[in-house]
Amino acid sequence: MAESPFLPEHFARLDEDPDPVFYDMPRKVVHIDDHAIEEVKHFFRDTLPSDGVILDLMSSWRSHWPPDMPKQKLVGLGMNAEEMSENPDLDDFVIHDLNSNPLLPFEEATFDAVVVTVSIQYMTQPVEVFREVHRILKPDGLFVVIYSNRMFPTKAVAIWRGLNDRQHAELIGAYFQQAGNFTAIEALDRTPAASGYTDPVYVVMARKS
Ligand SMILES: C[S@@+](CC[C@H](N)C(=O)[O-])C[C@H]1O[C@@H](n2cnc3c(N)ncnc32)[C@H](O)[C@@H]1O
């Protein structure tokens, strides 16, 4: 594996208070606009295994699950119980602070796919978390990272704040490379073709090898 290009200061944040302080207050808002949300649903329908066991990592009160798509189980992992208890797509959820403990509270080879939607910019130990995602994925399982161009700037890591949309894809690709044992790393621009403004939708994904 290549030597790590990352330094501790890359993952510094303007607000270094423990995350439970910031996420204690439920935020029942969406973080991308309606066009982008529809595209995320299309992308999930096109890409995720049907009838699978799926983890929505960094989950909140919406997972953007396509209404007509069968699933065995969708589990949320996030910071706020009130948000996730109102998420109509989740079958189960767990409160877990990834930034204080990147070890995921699941058995190995549990999930067919793991998704992180518009939240990767808040991970302070992404390589450790990506290794854990690898552990909990079934063989050939898919890890999908979706991002756009909005953020809570005080909670986003320094390296994310300093890069543009295209560079964010390279950064996520580097997280996969550093974690190791992922294959078919792919970056996609899934920004919907809307007549007016739409939030961009980008994806970087890879499979457990
Ligand atoms: C911008 S919201 C996105 C929520 C949801 N994925 C969506 O698509 O709307 C960011 C989410 O990241 C989660 N999050 C932030 N820091 C976290 C941490 N340290 N550990 C686990 N989850 C975290 C929060 O609970 C919050 O729901």
PDB file of C-alpha atoms and ligand atoms in Angstrom:
ATOM      1  CA  MET A   1       0.000   0.000   0.000  1.00  0.00           C
ATOM      2  CA  ALA A   2       1.267   3.532  -0.782  1.00  0.00           C
ATOM      3  CA  GLU A   3       2.553   5.666   2.088  1.00  0.00           C
ATOM      4  CA  SER A   4      -0.250   7.786   3.534  1.00  0.00           C
ATOM      5  CA  PRO A   5      -0.507  11.257   1.983  1.00  0.00           C
ATOM      6  CA  PHE A   6      -2.570  12.430   4.962  1.00  0.00           C
ATOM      7  CA  LEU A   7      -1.461  14.526   7.916  1.00  0.00           C
ATOM      8  CA  PRO A   8      -3.383  15.146  11.154  1.00  0.00           C
ATOM      9  CA  GLU A   9      -3.962  18.793  10.185  1.00  0.00           C
ATOM     10  CA  HIS A  10      -5.894  17.657   7.091  1.00  0.00           C
ATOM     11  CA  PHE A  11      -8.631  16.483   9.448  1.00  0.00           C
ATOM     12  CA  ALA A  12      -8.736  19.530  11.723  1.00  0.00           C
ATOM     13  CA  ARG A  13     -12.037  21.352  12.032  1.00  0.00           C
ATOM     14  CA  LEU A  14     -12.973  24.920  12.942  1.00  0.00           C
ATOM     15  CA  ASP A  15     -15.290  23.494  15.624  1.00  0.00           C
ATOM     16  CA  GLU A  16     -13.391  20.843  17.571  1.00  0.00           C
ATOM     17  CA  ASP A  17     -16.097  20.394  20.212  1.00  0.00           C
ATOM     18  CA  PRO A  18     -17.114  16.717  20.481  1.00  0.00           C
ATOM     19  CA  ASP A  19     -19.650  15.916  17.755  1.00  0.00           C
ATOM     20  CA  PRO A  20     -22.452  14.975  20.198  1.00  0.00           C
ATOM     21  CA  VAL A  21     -22.572  18.675  21.184  1.00  0.00           C
ATOM     22  CA  PHE A  22     -23.278  19.809  17.593  1.00  0.00           C
ATOM     23  CA  TYR A  23     -25.607  16.927  16.693  1.00  0.00           C
ATOM     24  CA  ASP A  24     -27.605  16.924  19.936  1.00  0.00           C
ATOM     25  CA  MET A  25     -30.164  19.215  18.285  1.00  0.00           C
ATOM     26  CA  PRO A  26     -32.253  17.391  15.650  1.00  0.00           C
ATOM     27  CA  ARG A  27     -32.079  18.960  12.205  1.00  0.00           C
ATOM     28  CA  LYS A  28     -35.058  17.753  10.205  1.00  0.00           C
ATOM     29  CA  VAL A  29     -33.973  19.428   6.998  1.00  0.00           C
ATOM     30  CA  VAL A  30     -32.751  18.116   3.681  1.00  0.00           C
ATOM     31  CA  HIS A  31     -29.202  18.922   2.635  1.00  0.00           C
ATOM     32  CA  ILE A  32     -29.648  18.854  -1.138  1.00  0.00           C
ATOM     33  CA  ASP A  33     -32.503  20.165  -3.309  1.00  0.00           C
ATOM     34  CA  ASP A  34     -35.424  18.159  -4.732  1.00  0.00           C
ATOM     35  CA  HIS A  35     -33.773  17.489  -8.126  1.00  0.00           C
ATOM     36  CA  ALA A  36     -30.673  16.133  -6.420  1.00  0.00           C
ATOM     37  CA  ILE A  37     -32.731  13.991  -4.022  1.00  0.00           C
ATOM     38  CA  GLU A  38     -34.619  12.439  -6.954  1.00  0.00           C
ATOM     39  CA  GLU A  39     -31.302  11.669  -8.641  1.00  0.00           C
ATOM     40  CA  VAL A  40     -29.957   9.991  -5.492  1.00  0.00           C
ATOM     41  CA  LYS A  41     -33.077   7.795  -5.474  1.00  0.00           C
ATOM     42  CA  HIS A  42     -32.552   6.925  -9.171  1.00  0.00           C
ATOM     43  CA  PHE A  43     -28.923   6.166  -8.502  1.00  0.00           C
ATOM     44  CA  PHE A  44     -29.782   3.847  -5.613  1.00  0.00           C
ATOM     45  CA  ARG A  45     -32.382   2.072  -7.760  1.00  0.00           C
ATOM     46  CA  ASP A  46     -29.875   1.684 -10.635  1.00  0.00           C
ATOM     47  CA  THR A  47     -26.923   0.613  -8.515  1.00  0.00           C
ATOM     48  CA  LEU A  48     -27.736  -0.979  -5.163  1.00  0.00           C
ATOM     49  CA  PRO A  49     -28.594  -4.672  -4.952  1.00  0.00           C
ATOM     50  CA  SER A  50     -32.312  -5.359  -4.832  1.00  0.00           C
ATOM     51  CA  ASP A  51     -33.550  -7.006  -1.638  1.00  0.00           C
ATOM     52  CA  GLY A  52     -30.233  -6.318   0.092  1.00  0.00           C
ATOM     53  CA  VAL A  53     -29.091  -5.563   3.621  1.00  0.00           C
ATOM     54  CA  ILE A  54     -27.873  -1.961   3.457  1.00  0.00           C
ATOM     55  CA  LEU A  55     -26.150   0.407   5.904  1.00  0.00           C
ATOM     56  CA  ASP A  56     -26.857   4.139   5.680  1.00  0.00           C
ATOM     57  CA  LEU A  57     -23.738   5.498   7.367  1.00  0.00           C
ATOM     58  CA  MET A  58     -24.037   9.081   8.786  1.00  0.00           C
ATOM     59  CA  SER A  59     -27.782   8.798   8.618  1.00  0.00           C
ATOM     60  CA  SER A  60     -30.474  11.290   9.558  1.00  0.00           C
ATOM     61  CA  TRP A  61     -34.250  11.582   9.098  1.00  0.00           C
ATOM     62  CA  ARG A  62     -34.143  10.844   5.332  1.00  0.00           C
ATOM     63  CA  SER A  63     -32.214   8.118   3.452  1.00  0.00           C
ATOM     64  CA  HIS A  64     -33.662   8.892  -0.012  1.00  0.00           C
ATOM     65  CA  TRP A  65     -34.558   5.227  -0.495  1.00  0.00           C
ATOM     66  CA  PRO A  66     -36.516   4.655  -3.761  1.00  0.00           C
ATOM     67  CA  PRO A  67     -40.105   3.908  -2.690  1.00  0.00           C
ATOM     68  CA  ASP A  68     -40.582   1.003  -5.100  1.00  0.00           C
ATOM     69  CA  MET A  69     -37.266  -0.728  -4.377  1.00  0.00           C
ATOM     70  CA  PRO A  70     -37.366  -3.875  -2.226  1.00  0.00           C
ATOM     71  CA  LYS A  71     -34.846  -4.222   0.610  1.00  0.00           C
ATOM     72  CA  GLN A  72     -34.296  -6.826   3.280  1.00  0.00           C
ATOM     73  CA  LYS A  73     -33.148  -4.251   5.789  1.00  0.00           C
ATOM     74  CA  LEU A  74     -31.869  -0.669   5.875  1.00  0.00           C
ATOM     75  CA  VAL A  75     -29.885   0.196   9.020  1.00  0.00           C
ATOM     76  CA  GLY A  76     -28.943   3.786   9.921  1.00  0.00           C
ATOM     77  CA  LEU A  77     -25.845   4.839  11.860  1.00  0.00           C
ATOM     78  CA  GLY A  78     -25.775   8.467  12.957  1.00  0.00           C
ATOM     79  CA  MET A  79     -25.702  10.915  15.818  1.00  0.00           C
ATOM     80  CA  ASN A  80     -29.292  11.841  16.566  1.00  0.00           C
ATOM     81  CA  ALA A  81     -31.987   9.404  17.734  1.00  0.00           C
ATOM     82  CA  GLU A  82     -34.893  11.794  17.095  1.00  0.00           C
ATOM     83  CA  GLU A  83     -33.808  12.278  13.461  1.00  0.00           C
ATOM     84  CA  MET A  84     -33.365   8.571  12.757  1.00  0.00           C
ATOM     85  CA  SER A  85     -36.528   7.504  14.585  1.00  0.00           C
ATOM     86  CA  GLU A  86     -38.476   9.702  12.141  1.00  0.00           C
ATOM     87  CA  ASN A  87     -36.713   8.273   9.083  1.00  0.00           C
ATOM     88  CA  PRO A  88     -39.425   6.283   7.241  1.00  0.00           C
ATOM     89  CA  ASP A  89     -36.870   4.195   5.325  1.00  0.00           C
ATOM     90  CA  LEU A  90     -34.886   2.799   8.252  1.00  0.00           C
ATOM     91  CA  ASP A  91     -35.698  -0.620   9.714  1.00  0.00           C
ATOM     92  CA  ASP A  92     -33.211  -0.156  12.549  1.00  0.00           C
ATOM     93  CA  PHE A  93     -30.670   2.406  13.718  1.00  0.00           C
ATOM     94  CA  VAL A  94     -27.696   2.864  16.007  1.00  0.00           C
ATOM     95  CA  ILE A  95     -26.227   6.008  17.569  1.00  0.00           C
ATOM     96  CA  HIS A  96     -22.475   5.979  17.065  1.00  0.00           C
ATOM     97  CA  ASP A  97     -19.869   8.751  16.849  1.00  0.00           C
ATOM     98  CA  LEU A  98     -17.486   7.717  14.069  1.00  0.00           C
ATOM     99  CA  ASN A  99     -15.080  10.497  14.918  1.00  0.00           C
ATOM    100  CA  SER A 100     -14.544   9.307  18.469  1.00  0.00           C
ATOM    101  CA  ASN A 101     -14.650   5.616  17.527  1.00  0.00           C
ATOM    102  CA  PRO A 102     -14.175   4.602  13.884  1.00  0.00           C
ATOM    103  CA  LEU A 103     -14.811   0.930  14.700  1.00  0.00           C
ATOM    104  CA  LEU A 104     -18.252   0.001  13.401  1.00  0.00           C
ATOM    105  CA  PRO A 105     -20.603  -1.889  15.738  1.00  0.00           C
ATOM    106  CA  PHE A 106     -21.429  -4.678  13.253  1.00  0.00           C
ATOM    107  CA  GLU A 107     -20.222  -8.213  12.561  1.00  0.00           C
ATOM    108  CA  GLU A 108     -17.996  -8.804   9.561  1.00  0.00           C
ATOM    109  CA  ALA A 109     -19.696  -9.543   6.226  1.00  0.00           C
ATOM    110  CA  THR A 110     -23.079  -8.175   7.359  1.00  0.00           C
ATOM    111  CA  PHE A 111     -24.018  -5.784   4.528  1.00  0.00           C
ATOM    112  CA  ASP A 112     -24.530  -6.063   0.762  1.00  0.00           C
ATOM    113  CA  ALA A 113     -23.881  -2.318   0.422  1.00  0.00           C
ATOM    114  CA  VAL A 114     -22.956   0.698   2.541  1.00  0.00           C
ATOM    115  CA  VAL A 115     -23.846   4.270   1.540  1.00  0.00           C
ATOM    116  CA  VAL A 116     -22.699   7.642   2.878  1.00  0.00           C
ATOM    117  CA  THR A 117     -24.841  10.470   1.531  1.00  0.00           C
ATOM    118  CA  VAL A 118     -23.679  14.113   1.630  1.00  0.00           C
ATOM    119  CA  SER A 119     -21.704  13.551   4.842  1.00  0.00           C
ATOM    120  CA  ILE A 120     -18.202  12.310   3.971  1.00  0.00           C
ATOM    121  CA  GLN A 121     -16.792  15.819   4.621  1.00  0.00           C
ATOM    122  CA  TYR A 122     -17.421  15.332   8.361  1.00  0.00           C
ATOM    123  CA  MET A 123     -15.295  12.172   8.791  1.00  0.00           C
ATOM    124  CA  THR A 124     -12.093  12.860  10.702  1.00  0.00           C
ATOM    125  CA  GLN A 125     -10.724   9.284  10.442  1.00  0.00           C
ATOM    126  CA  PRO A 126     -11.933   8.278   6.979  1.00  0.00           C
ATOM    127  CA  VAL A 127      -9.274   5.657   6.225  1.00  0.00           C
ATOM    128  CA  GLU A 128     -10.035   3.792   9.457  1.00  0.00           C
ATOM    129  CA  VAL A 129     -13.774   3.990   8.726  1.00  0.00           C
ATOM    130  CA  PHE A 130     -13.273   2.782   5.115  1.00  0.00           C
ATOM    131  CA  ARG A 131     -11.314  -0.223   6.476  1.00  0.00           C
ATOM    132  CA  GLU A 132     -14.199  -0.948   8.804  1.00  0.00           C
ATOM    133  CA  VAL A 133     -16.698  -0.655   5.957  1.00  0.00           C
ATOM    134  CA  HIS A 134     -14.605  -3.210   4.084  1.00  0.00           C
ATOM    135  CA  ARG A 135     -14.778  -5.554   7.096  1.00  0.00           C
ATOM    136  CA  ILE A 136     -18.585  -5.359   7.446  1.00  0.00           C
ATOM    137  CA  LEU A 137     -19.300  -5.705   3.703  1.00  0.00           C
ATOM    138  CA  LYS A 138     -20.068  -9.118   2.273  1.00  0.00           C
ATOM    139  CA  PRO A 139     -17.692 -10.362  -0.459  1.00  0.00           C
ATOM    140  CA  ASP A 140     -18.059  -8.147  -3.553  1.00  0.00           C
ATOM    141  CA  GLY A 141     -20.152  -5.701  -1.479  1.00  0.00           C
ATOM    142  CA  LEU A 142     -20.456  -2.108  -2.670  1.00  0.00           C
ATOM    143  CA  PHE A 143     -19.448   1.078  -0.825  1.00  0.00           C
ATOM    144  CA  VAL A 144     -21.072   4.206  -2.290  1.00  0.00           C
ATOM    145  CA  VAL A 145     -20.055   7.728  -1.273  1.00  0.00           C
ATOM    146  CA  ILE A 146     -22.346  10.486  -2.565  1.00  0.00           C
ATOM    147  CA  TYR A 147     -21.444  14.146  -2.179  1.00  0.00           C
ATOM    148  CA  SER A 148     -22.616  17.556  -3.322  1.00  0.00           C
ATOM    149  CA  ASN A 149     -21.272  21.056  -2.723  1.00  0.00           C
ATOM    150  CA  ARG A 150     -22.851  22.085   0.585  1.00  0.00           C
ATOM    151  CA  MET A 151     -21.480  21.657   4.105  1.00  0.00           C
ATOM    152  CA  PHE A 152     -21.593  22.839   7.707  1.00  0.00           C
ATOM    153  CA  PRO A 153     -18.176  24.535   7.308  1.00  0.00           C
ATOM    154  CA  THR A 154     -17.298  24.478  11.003  1.00  0.00           C
ATOM    155  CA  LYS A 155     -17.634  20.674  11.097  1.00  0.00           C
ATOM    156  CA  ALA A 156     -16.057  19.821   7.711  1.00  0.00           C
ATOM    157  CA  VAL A 157     -12.421  18.696   7.747  1.00  0.00           C
ATOM    158  CA  ALA A 158      -9.764  21.153   6.519  1.00  0.00           C
ATOM    159  CA  ILE A 159      -8.735  19.102   3.493  1.00  0.00           C
ATOM    160  CA  TRP A 160     -12.339  19.013   2.209  1.00  0.00           C
ATOM    161  CA  ARG A 161     -12.769  22.763   2.647  1.00  0.00           C
ATOM    162  CA  GLY A 162      -9.672  23.422   0.544  1.00  0.00           C
ATOM    163  CA  LEU A 163     -10.649  21.317  -2.493  1.00  0.00           C
ATOM    164  CA  ASN A 164     -13.111  21.718  -5.387  1.00  0.00           C
ATOM    165  CA  ASP A 165     -15.762  19.240  -6.559  1.00  0.00           C
ATOM    166  CA  ARG A 166     -13.425  17.319  -8.890  1.00  0.00           C
ATOM    167  CA  GLN A 167     -10.676  17.176  -6.277  1.00  0.00           C
ATOM    168  CA  HIS A 168     -13.195  15.811  -3.769  1.00  0.00           C
ATOM    169  CA  ALA A 169     -13.547  12.743  -6.016  1.00  0.00           C
ATOM    170  CA  GLU A 170      -9.766  12.288  -5.953  1.00  0.00           C
ATOM    171  CA  LEU A 171      -9.751  12.664  -2.171  1.00  0.00           C
ATOM    172  CA  ILE A 172     -12.415   9.975  -1.722  1.00  0.00           C
ATOM    173  CA  GLY A 173     -10.517   7.792  -4.200  1.00  0.00           C
ATOM    174  CA  ALA A 174      -7.445   8.232  -1.984  1.00  0.00           C
ATOM    175  CA  TYR A 175      -9.473   7.145   1.066  1.00  0.00           C
ATOM    176  CA  PHE A 176     -10.366   3.923  -0.805  1.00  0.00           C
ATOM    177  CA  GLN A 177      -6.744   3.404  -1.899  1.00  0.00           C
ATOM    178  CA  GLN A 178      -5.368   3.965   1.586  1.00  0.00           C
ATOM    179  CA  ALA A 179      -7.937   1.695   3.179  1.00  0.00           C
ATOM    180  CA  GLY A 180      -6.850  -1.027   0.742  1.00  0.00           C
ATOM    181  CA  ASN A 181      -8.611  -4.097  -0.643  1.00  0.00           C
ATOM    182  CA  PHE A 182     -11.229  -2.182  -2.604  1.00  0.00           C
ATOM    183  CA  THR A 183     -11.516  -2.710  -6.342  1.00  0.00           C
ATOM    184  CA  ALA A 184     -13.214  -1.012  -9.304  1.00  0.00           C
ATOM    185  CA  ILE A 185     -12.992   2.467  -7.781  1.00  0.00           C
ATOM    186  CA  GLU A 186     -15.208   4.657  -9.943  1.00  0.00           C
ATOM    187  CA  ALA A 187     -16.158   8.364  -9.891  1.00  0.00           C
ATOM    188  CA  LEU A 188     -19.402   9.530 -11.515  1.00  0.00           C
ATOM    189  CA  ASP A 189     -21.074  12.881 -12.068  1.00  0.00           C
ATOM    190  CA  ARG A 190     -24.796  12.188 -11.557  1.00  0.00           C
ATOM    191  CA  THR A 191     -25.890  15.828 -11.514  1.00  0.00           C
ATOM    192  CA  PRO A 192     -29.437  15.786 -12.897  1.00  0.00           C
ATOM    193  CA  ALA A 193     -30.288  17.590 -16.137  1.00  0.00           C
ATOM    194  CA  ALA A 194     -32.746  20.178 -14.793  1.00  0.00           C
ATOM    195  CA  SER A 195     -34.004  23.277 -16.613  1.00  0.00           C
ATOM    196  CA  GLY A 196     -33.053  25.553 -13.682  1.00  0.00           C
ATOM    197  CA  TYR A 197     -30.496  25.250 -10.905  1.00  0.00           C
ATOM    198  CA  THR A 198     -29.879  21.885  -9.270  1.00  0.00           C
ATOM    199  CA  ASP A 199     -27.440  20.901  -6.583  1.00  0.00           C
ATOM    200  CA  PRO A 200     -24.713  18.719  -8.093  1.00  0.00           C
ATOM    201  CA  VAL A 201     -24.654  14.983  -7.324  1.00  0.00           C
ATOM    202  CA  TYR A 202     -21.304  13.190  -7.424  1.00  0.00           C
ATOM    203  CA  VAL A 203     -20.522   9.581  -6.570  1.00  0.00           C
ATOM    204  CA  VAL A 204     -17.326   7.695  -5.773  1.00  0.00           C
ATOM    205  CA  MET A 205     -17.818   3.986  -5.216  1.00  0.00           C
ATOM    206  CA  ALA A 206     -15.858   0.743  -5.047  1.00  0.00           C
ATOM    207  CA  ARG A 207     -16.316  -2.946  -4.314  1.00  0.00           C
ATOM    208  CA  LYS A 208     -14.843  -5.120  -1.609  1.00  0.00           C
ATOM    209  CA  SER A 209     -12.213  -7.256  -3.259  1.00  0.00           C
TER     210      SER A 209
HETATM  211  C1  LIG B   1     -25.588  16.664   6.193  1.00  0.00           C
HETATM  212  S1  LIG B   1     -26.267  15.422   7.245  1.00  0.00           S
HETATM  213  C2  LIG B   1     -26.696  14.192   6.042  1.00  0.00           C
HETATM  214  C3  LIG B   1     -27.720  13.244   6.527  1.00  0.00           C
HETATM  215  C4  LIG B   1     -28.213  12.218   5.524  1.00  0.00           C
HETATM  216  N1  LIG B   1     -27.169  11.265   5.177  1.00  0.00           N
HETATM  217  C5  LIG B   1     -28.815  12.842   4.287  1.00  0.00           C
HETATM  218  O1  LIG B   1     -28.545  12.352   3.176  1.00  0.00           O
HETATM  219  O2  LIG B   1     -29.591  13.788   4.408  1.00  0.00           O
HETATM  220  C6  LIG B   1     -24.823  14.827   8.050  1.00  0.00           C
HETATM  221  C7  LIG B   1     -25.045  13.630   8.928  1.00  0.00           C
HETATM  222  O3  LIG B   1     -23.784  13.120   9.359  1.00  0.00           O
HETATM  223  C8  LIG B   1     -23.937  12.540  10.617  1.00  0.00           C
HETATM  224  N2  LIG B   1     -22.671  12.640  11.327  1.00  0.00           N
HETATM  225  C9  LIG B   1     -21.929  13.750  11.503  1.00  0.00           C
HETATM  226  N3  LIG B   1     -20.859  13.502  12.285  1.00  0.00           N
HETATM  227  C10 LIG B   1     -20.936  12.201  12.616  1.00  0.00           C
HETATM  228  C11 LIG B   1     -20.135  11.359  13.426  1.00  0.00           C
HETATM  229  N4  LIG B   1     -19.073  11.832  14.074  1.00  0.00           N
HETATM  230  N5  LIG B   1     -20.495  10.056  13.541  1.00  0.00           N
HETATM  231  C12 LIG B   1     -21.593   9.576  12.913  1.00  0.00           C
HETATM  232  N6  LIG B   1     -22.393  10.334  12.151  1.00  0.00           N
HETATM  233  C13 LIG B   1     -22.075  11.632  11.998  1.00  0.00           C
HETATM  234  C14 LIG B   1     -25.015  13.374  11.331  1.00  0.00           C
HETATM  235  O4  LIG B   1     -25.781  12.583  12.208  1.00  0.00           O
HETATM  236  C15 LIG B   1     -25.852  13.907  10.181  1.00  0.00           C
HETATM  237  O5  LIG B   1     -27.070  13.244  10.114  1.00  0.00           O
END
